[in-house]
Amino acid sequence: MPLLPALNPPLADWRGRRAWIVGASTGIGRAVAALLHERGAQVTVSARDEAALAAFAAAHPGARALRVDVTDAARMREAWDEVAREGTPDLVLYCAGYYKPTQALAFDLAEMLRHDAVNYGGALHLLDACLPALVREGRGHLSLVSSVAGYRGLPRSLGYGPTKAALSNLAQALYLDLHPRGIGISLVSPGFVATPLTAQNEFRMPALITPEEAAQAMLDGWARGLFELHFPRRFTWVMKALSLLPFRLYQRLVRSATGNA
Ligand SMILES: NC(=O)c1ccc[n+]([C@@H]2O[C@H](COP(=O)([O-])OP(=O)(O)OC[C@H]3O[C@@H](n4cnc5c(N)ncnc54)[C@H](OP(=O)(O)O)[C@@H]3O)[C@@H](O)[C@H]2O)c1
């Protein structure tokens, strides 16, 4: 029996429930969609890669593929209308993401804005599309996939980190506004997960987990009604502890751990 009340209405039994996963053609989003489908949910998968979405739908009877580019606000609204035609989904998961290692010494405005458009702007487009119905009905659960890279500034993360910090802050503000209206809001803060997004990393990724392990951790978190789903905990607790340190000490530890002289 938990000591404290759950922050969200627990989502444990997925049979007959509906989920819309945005950013589900590969990686974590695809693994979550597969696990939800296995648990009995009716899933709609979205991203840009139509072939990958169609392959998912073909392999998962009852699943639906819906192409979206999250940077296109009008298309996001259209896609929401298609998803909501059968009723407001029980879960809307924003899992689209973009990451390229970026540094101040090779500042690239286009790359900076690309991170912002996909990681943060896309989430705003999703909110614009789905919030009116969620608020009207006073139900549903919205989950945003951010990152521990949003906790504090990190090397090679000039473009990515700030967008994830914004997304995490957004999730907290959404919770304050929408929890009293009966809407579930959760923030997902993964550590390193082996996906196409991290395949480009040339450094050894500590506590690396599979997309399937990430998906399991997310379902466990939703079932417990958590607000922040962070995993693997052996890594994310360290990142949380680091984020509490005075900056003088933080920057020294990060430099020595990453070789960022
Ligand atoms: N892997 C990690 O270690 C890690 C750690 C922390 C947080 N995360 C976050 O987890 C989320 C999923 O990442 P992942 O690791 O699973 O990477 P991934 O396999 O590269 O998945 C990214 C997903 O986002 C979609 N996407 C990208 N741009 C899009 C756009 N403009 N419109 C629609 N969909 C778009 C991609 O599909 P299309 O290319 O088909 O559009 C893909 O489905 C991201 O938000 C990422 O920042 C990952």
CSV table of C-alpha atoms and ligand atoms in Angstrom, one decimal:
chain,number,residue,atom,x,y,z
A,1,MET,CA,0.0,0.0,0.0
A,2,PRO,CA,1.6,3.3,-1.0
A,3,LEU,CA,2.1,5.9,1.8
A,4,LEU,CA,1.1,8.9,-0.3
A,5,PRO,CA,-1.9,9.2,-2.7
A,6,ALA,CA,-1.2,8.8,-6.4
A,7,LEU,CA,-0.7,12.1,-8.3
A,8,ASN,CA,-2.6,10.8,-11.3
A,9,PRO,CA,-5.6,8.4,-11.8
A,10,PRO,CA,-3.7,5.1,-12.2
A,11,LEU,CA,-3.8,3.6,-15.7
A,12,ALA,CA,-3.3,-0.2,-15.2
A,13,ASP,CA,-5.8,-2.2,-17.1
A,14,TRP,CA,-5.4,-1.4,-20.8
A,15,ARG,CA,-8.1,-3.7,-22.2
A,16,GLY,CA,-10.5,-1.7,-24.3
A,17,ARG,CA,-8.5,1.5,-23.7
A,18,ARG,CA,-7.3,3.7,-26.5
A,19,ALA,CA,-3.9,5.4,-26.9
A,20,TRP,CA,-2.5,7.8,-29.4
A,21,ILE,CA,1.3,7.6,-29.6
A,22,VAL,CA,3.0,10.5,-31.5
A,23,GLY,CA,6.6,9.5,-32.4
A,24,ALA,CA,5.9,5.8,-32.7
A,25,SER,CA,7.7,4.8,-35.9
A,26,THR,CA,10.9,3.7,-34.0
A,27,GLY,CA,12.5,3.5,-30.6
A,28,ILE,CA,10.7,4.1,-27.3
A,29,GLY,CA,7.4,5.2,-28.9
A,30,ARG,CA,7.2,2.1,-31.0
A,31,ALA,CA,8.0,-0.2,-28.0
A,32,VAL,CA,5.3,1.5,-25.9
A,33,ALA,CA,2.8,1.1,-28.7
A,34,ALA,CA,3.7,-2.6,-29.0
A,35,LEU,CA,3.4,-3.2,-25.2
A,36,LEU,CA,0.1,-1.3,-25.0
A,37,HIS,CA,-1.3,-3.4,-27.9
A,38,GLU,CA,-0.1,-6.6,-26.2
A,39,ARG,CA,-2.0,-5.4,-23.0
A,40,GLY,CA,-5.2,-5.0,-25.0
A,41,ALA,CA,-5.2,-1.3,-25.9
A,42,GLN,CA,-6.3,0.0,-29.3
A,43,VAL,CA,-3.4,2.0,-30.4
A,44,THR,CA,-2.9,4.7,-33.1
A,45,VAL,CA,0.7,5.2,-34.1
A,46,SER,CA,1.9,8.5,-35.6
A,47,ALA,CA,5.2,9.9,-37.0
A,48,ARG,CA,6.4,10.9,-40.5
A,49,ASP,CA,7.7,7.5,-41.7
A,50,GLU,CA,4.6,6.0,-43.3
A,51,ALA,CA,6.2,2.7,-44.3
A,52,ALA,CA,7.3,2.1,-40.7
A,53,LEU,CA,3.8,3.0,-39.3
A,54,ALA,CA,2.1,0.7,-41.9
A,55,ALA,CA,4.4,-2.1,-40.9
A,56,PHE,CA,3.5,-1.6,-37.3
A,57,ALA,CA,-0.2,-1.6,-38.0
A,58,ALA,CA,0.2,-4.8,-40.2
A,59,ALA,CA,2.0,-6.6,-37.4
A,60,HIS,CA,-0.5,-5.5,-34.7
A,61,PRO,CA,-4.1,-6.2,-35.6
A,62,GLY,CA,-6.5,-3.4,-34.7
A,63,ALA,CA,-3.7,-0.8,-34.6
A,64,ARG,CA,-4.0,2.3,-36.8
A,65,ALA,CA,-1.4,4.3,-38.6
A,66,LEU,CA,-1.7,8.0,-39.0
A,67,ARG,CA,1.1,10.1,-40.6
A,68,VAL,CA,1.9,13.4,-38.9
A,69,ASP,CA,4.7,15.8,-39.0
A,70,VAL,CA,4.6,17.4,-35.5
A,71,THR,CA,6.0,20.7,-36.9
A,72,ASP,CA,2.8,21.1,-38.9
A,73,ALA,CA,0.1,22.6,-36.6
A,74,ALA,CA,-2.8,22.1,-39.1
A,75,ARG,CA,-1.9,18.5,-39.7
A,76,MET,CA,-1.8,17.8,-35.9
A,77,ARG,CA,-5.3,19.2,-35.6
A,78,GLU,CA,-6.5,17.1,-38.5
A,79,ALA,CA,-4.9,14.0,-37.0
A,80,TRP,CA,-6.5,14.7,-33.6
A,81,ASP,CA,-9.9,15.0,-35.3
A,82,GLU,CA,-9.3,11.5,-36.9
A,83,VAL,CA,-8.2,10.0,-33.6
A,84,ALA,CA,-11.0,11.6,-31.6
A,85,ARG,CA,-13.7,10.5,-34.0
A,86,GLU,CA,-14.0,7.3,-32.1
A,87,GLY,CA,-13.8,9.1,-28.8
A,88,THR,CA,-11.2,10.9,-26.8
A,89,PRO,CA,-8.3,8.5,-26.1
A,90,ASP,CA,-7.4,7.4,-22.6
A,91,LEU,CA,-3.7,8.2,-23.3
A,92,VAL,CA,-2.0,10.7,-25.5
A,93,LEU,CA,1.8,10.3,-25.5
A,94,TYR,CA,4.1,12.8,-27.0
A,95,CYS,CA,7.2,10.8,-27.9
A,96,ALA,CA,8.5,12.6,-31.0
A,97,GLY,CA,12.1,13.8,-30.6
A,98,TYR,CA,15.1,15.1,-32.4
A,99,TYR,CA,18.7,15.0,-31.2
A,100,LYS,CA,22.0,16.0,-32.8
A,101,PRO,CA,25.1,16.6,-30.7
A,102,THR,CA,25.5,20.4,-30.7
A,103,GLN,CA,28.1,22.7,-29.2
A,104,ALA,CA,28.5,26.5,-28.8
A,105,LEU,CA,31.9,26.4,-30.6
A,106,ALA,CA,30.1,25.3,-33.8
A,107,PHE,CA,26.8,27.2,-33.2
A,108,ASP,CA,24.3,26.3,-35.9
A,109,LEU,CA,21.0,28.3,-35.7
A,110,ALA,CA,19.2,25.9,-38.0
A,111,GLU,CA,20.0,23.0,-35.8
A,112,MET,CA,19.0,24.9,-32.7
A,113,LEU,CA,15.6,25.8,-34.2
A,114,ARG,CA,15.1,22.2,-35.5
A,115,HIS,CA,15.5,20.9,-31.9
A,116,ASP,CA,13.0,23.5,-30.7
A,117,ALA,CA,10.5,22.8,-33.5
A,118,VAL,CA,10.3,19.1,-32.9
A,119,ASN,CA,11.0,18.7,-29.2
A,120,TYR,CA,9.0,21.6,-27.9
A,121,GLY,CA,7.0,23.3,-30.7
A,122,GLY,CA,5.5,19.9,-31.7
A,123,ALA,CA,4.3,19.3,-28.1
A,124,LEU,CA,2.6,22.7,-28.3
A,125,HIS,CA,0.9,21.7,-31.5
A,126,LEU,CA,-0.3,18.6,-29.8
A,127,LEU,CA,-1.7,20.6,-26.9
A,128,ASP,CA,-3.4,22.9,-29.3
A,129,ALA,CA,-5.1,20.0,-30.9
A,130,CYS,CA,-6.2,17.9,-28.0
A,131,LEU,CA,-6.5,20.1,-24.9
A,132,PRO,CA,-10.0,21.5,-25.7
A,133,ALA,CA,-11.5,18.0,-25.8
A,134,LEU,CA,-9.7,16.8,-22.7
A,135,VAL,CA,-10.8,19.9,-20.7
A,136,ARG,CA,-14.3,19.7,-22.0
A,137,GLU,CA,-14.6,16.0,-21.0
A,138,GLY,CA,-12.5,16.2,-17.9
A,139,ARG,CA,-10.8,13.0,-18.6
A,140,GLY,CA,-7.8,11.4,-20.4
A,141,HIS,CA,-4.1,11.4,-19.7
A,142,LEU,CA,-1.4,13.4,-21.5
A,143,SER,CA,2.2,12.2,-21.1
A,144,LEU,CA,5.2,14.1,-22.4
A,145,VAL,CA,8.5,12.4,-23.1
A,146,SER,CA,11.3,14.7,-22.0
A,147,SER,CA,14.8,13.6,-20.8
A,148,VAL,CA,17.2,13.8,-17.9
A,149,ALA,CA,19.1,16.1,-20.3
A,150,GLY,CA,16.5,18.7,-19.3
A,151,TYR,CA,17.6,18.7,-15.6
A,152,ARG,CA,20.7,20.8,-16.2
A,153,GLY,CA,23.1,21.9,-18.9
A,154,LEU,CA,25.2,19.2,-20.4
A,155,PRO,CA,28.1,19.0,-23.0
A,156,ARG,CA,27.0,18.3,-26.6
A,157,SER,CA,23.5,19.2,-25.6
A,158,LEU,CA,23.3,22.9,-26.5
A,159,GLY,CA,20.3,22.3,-28.9
A,160,TYR,CA,18.6,19.4,-27.2
A,161,GLY,CA,18.9,20.1,-23.4
A,162,PRO,CA,17.1,23.4,-23.3
A,163,THR,CA,14.1,22.0,-25.3
A,164,LYS,CA,13.8,19.2,-22.8
A,165,ALA,CA,14.0,21.6,-19.9
A,166,ALA,CA,11.2,23.5,-21.5
A,167,LEU,CA,9.1,20.4,-22.0
A,168,SER,CA,9.6,19.3,-18.3
A,169,ASN,CA,8.6,22.7,-17.1
A,170,LEU,CA,5.6,22.6,-19.4
A,171,ALA,CA,4.5,19.2,-18.0
A,172,GLN,CA,4.7,20.6,-14.4
A,173,ALA,CA,2.6,23.7,-15.3
A,174,LEU,CA,0.1,21.5,-17.2
A,175,TYR,CA,-0.2,19.3,-14.1
A,176,LEU,CA,-1.0,22.3,-11.9
A,177,ASP,CA,-3.7,23.5,-14.3
A,178,LEU,CA,-5.2,20.3,-15.4
A,179,HIS,CA,-5.0,17.8,-12.5
A,180,PRO,CA,-7.9,19.6,-10.7
A,181,ARG,CA,-9.9,19.2,-13.9
A,182,GLY,CA,-9.6,15.4,-13.8
A,183,ILE,CA,-6.9,15.0,-16.5
A,184,GLY,CA,-3.8,12.9,-15.9
A,185,ILE,CA,-0.5,14.5,-16.7
A,186,SER,CA,2.8,12.8,-16.6
A,187,LEU,CA,6.4,13.6,-17.5
A,188,VAL,CA,8.8,10.9,-18.8
A,189,SER,CA,12.5,11.4,-18.1
A,190,PRO,CA,14.5,8.6,-19.6
A,191,GLY,CA,18.2,8.1,-19.1
A,192,PHE,CA,20.0,6.4,-22.0
A,193,VAL,CA,17.9,4.1,-24.2
A,194,ALA,CA,19.3,2.2,-27.3
A,195,THR,CA,17.4,3.7,-30.2
A,196,PRO,CA,18.2,5.3,-33.5
A,197,LEU,CA,18.4,8.7,-31.6
A,198,THR,CA,21.3,7.6,-29.4
A,199,ALA,CA,23.0,5.3,-32.0
A,200,GLN,CA,25.0,8.4,-33.2
A,201,ASN,CA,26.6,8.8,-29.7
A,202,GLU,CA,30.2,8.0,-29.8
A,203,PHE,CA,30.7,7.9,-26.0
A,204,ARG,CA,29.9,5.0,-23.7
A,205,MET,CA,26.3,5.5,-22.5
A,206,PRO,CA,26.0,4.6,-18.8
A,207,ALA,CA,23.1,2.4,-17.7
A,208,LEU,CA,21.9,1.9,-21.3
A,209,ILE,CA,18.5,0.1,-21.5
A,210,THR,CA,16.5,-1.3,-24.4
A,211,PRO,CA,13.3,0.4,-25.7
A,212,GLU,CA,11.3,-2.5,-24.4
A,213,GLU,CA,12.7,-1.9,-20.8
A,214,ALA,CA,11.8,1.8,-21.2
A,215,ALA,CA,8.3,0.9,-22.3
A,216,GLN,CA,7.8,-1.4,-19.3
A,217,ALA,CA,9.0,1.3,-17.0
A,218,MET,CA,6.5,3.7,-18.5
A,219,LEU,CA,3.6,1.3,-18.2
A,220,ASP,CA,4.6,0.6,-14.5
A,221,GLY,CA,4.7,4.4,-13.9
A,222,TRP,CA,1.3,5.0,-15.4
A,223,ALA,CA,-0.1,2.0,-13.4
A,224,ARG,CA,1.2,3.6,-10.2
A,225,GLY,CA,-0.2,7.0,-11.1
A,226,LEU,CA,3.2,8.7,-10.9
A,227,PHE,CA,3.8,12.2,-12.2
A,228,GLU,CA,7.4,11.8,-13.2
A,229,LEU,CA,8.4,8.4,-14.8
A,230,HIS,CA,12.2,8.4,-14.7
A,231,PHE,CA,14.4,5.4,-15.5
A,232,PRO,CA,16.6,3.5,-15.2
A,233,ARG,CA,16.7,4.7,-11.6
A,234,ARG,CA,20.3,3.7,-10.9
A,235,PHE,CA,21.2,6.5,-13.5
A,236,THR,CA,18.3,9.0,-13.0
A,237,TRP,CA,18.8,9.3,-9.3
A,238,VAL,CA,22.4,10.2,-9.9
A,239,MET,CA,21.3,12.9,-12.4
A,240,LYS,CA,18.8,14.2,-9.9
A,241,ALA,CA,21.4,14.4,-7.2
A,242,LEU,CA,23.8,16.2,-9.6
A,243,SER,CA,21.1,18.7,-10.5
A,244,LEU,CA,20.9,19.8,-6.8
A,245,LEU,CA,24.6,20.6,-6.4
A,246,PRO,CA,25.9,24.2,-6.5
A,247,PHE,CA,26.8,25.0,-10.1
A,248,ARG,CA,30.5,25.5,-9.1
A,249,LEU,CA,30.7,21.8,-8.1
A,250,TYR,CA,28.3,20.6,-10.8
A,251,GLN,CA,30.3,21.9,-13.7
A,252,ARG,CA,33.5,20.5,-12.3
A,253,LEU,CA,32.0,17.0,-11.8
A,254,VAL,CA,30.4,17.1,-15.3
A,255,ARG,CA,33.7,18.1,-16.9
A,256,SER,CA,35.6,15.3,-15.3
A,257,ALA,CA,33.0,12.7,-16.0
A,258,THR,CA,32.6,13.6,-19.7
A,259,GLY,CA,36.1,14.7,-20.5
A,260,ASN,CA,34.7,18.1,-21.5
A,261,ALA,CA,37.8,20.2,-20.8
B,1,LIG,N1,17.0,7.3,-26.5
B,1,LIG,C1,17.3,7.9,-25.4
B,1,LIG,O1,18.3,7.6,-24.8
B,1,LIG,C2,16.4,9.0,-24.9
B,1,LIG,C3,16.7,9.5,-23.6
B,1,LIG,C4,15.9,10.5,-23.1
B,1,LIG,C5,14.8,11.0,-23.8
B,1,LIG,N2,14.5,10.4,-25.1
B,1,LIG,C6,13.4,10.9,-25.8
B,1,LIG,O2,12.5,9.9,-26.1
B,1,LIG,C7,11.7,10.2,-27.3
B,1,LIG,C8,11.8,9.1,-28.3
B,1,LIG,O3,13.1,9.0,-28.7
B,1,LIG,P1,13.8,7.6,-29.2
B,1,LIG,O4,15.1,7.5,-28.4
B,1,LIG,O5,12.9,6.5,-29.2
B,1,LIG,O6,14.3,8.1,-30.6
B,1,LIG,P2,13.8,7.6,-32.1
B,1,LIG,O7,13.8,6.2,-32.2
B,1,LIG,O8,14.7,8.4,-33.0
B,1,LIG,O9,12.3,8.1,-32.2
B,1,LIG,C9,11.9,9.5,-32.4
B,1,LIG,C10,10.5,9.4,-32.9
B,1,LIG,O10,10.2,10.8,-33.2
B,1,LIG,C11,9.6,10.9,-34.5
B,1,LIG,N3,9.8,12.2,-35.1
B,1,LIG,C12,10.9,12.9,-35.2
B,1,LIG,N4,10.6,14.0,-35.9
B,1,LIG,C13,9.3,14.0,-36.1
B,1,LIG,C14,8.4,15.0,-36.8
B,1,LIG,N5,8.9,16.1,-37.3
B,1,LIG,N6,7.1,14.6,-36.8
B,1,LIG,C15,6.7,13.5,-36.3
B,1,LIG,N7,7.4,12.6,-35.7
B,1,LIG,C16,8.7,12.9,-35.6
B,1,LIG,C17,10.3,9.8,-35.3
B,1,LIG,O11,9.6,9.4,-36.4
B,1,LIG,P3,9.8,9.8,-37.9
B,1,LIG,O12,11.2,10.0,-38.1
B,1,LIG,O13,9.2,8.7,-38.7
B,1,LIG,O14,9.0,11.1,-38.0
B,1,LIG,C18,10.4,8.7,-34.2
B,1,LIG,O15,9.2,7.9,-34.3
B,1,LIG,C19,12.3,11.5,-27.8
B,1,LIG,O16,11.5,12.6,-27.3
B,1,LIG,C20,13.7,11.6,-27.1
B,1,LIG,O17,14.1,12.9,-27.0
B,1,LIG,C21,15.3,9.4,-25.6
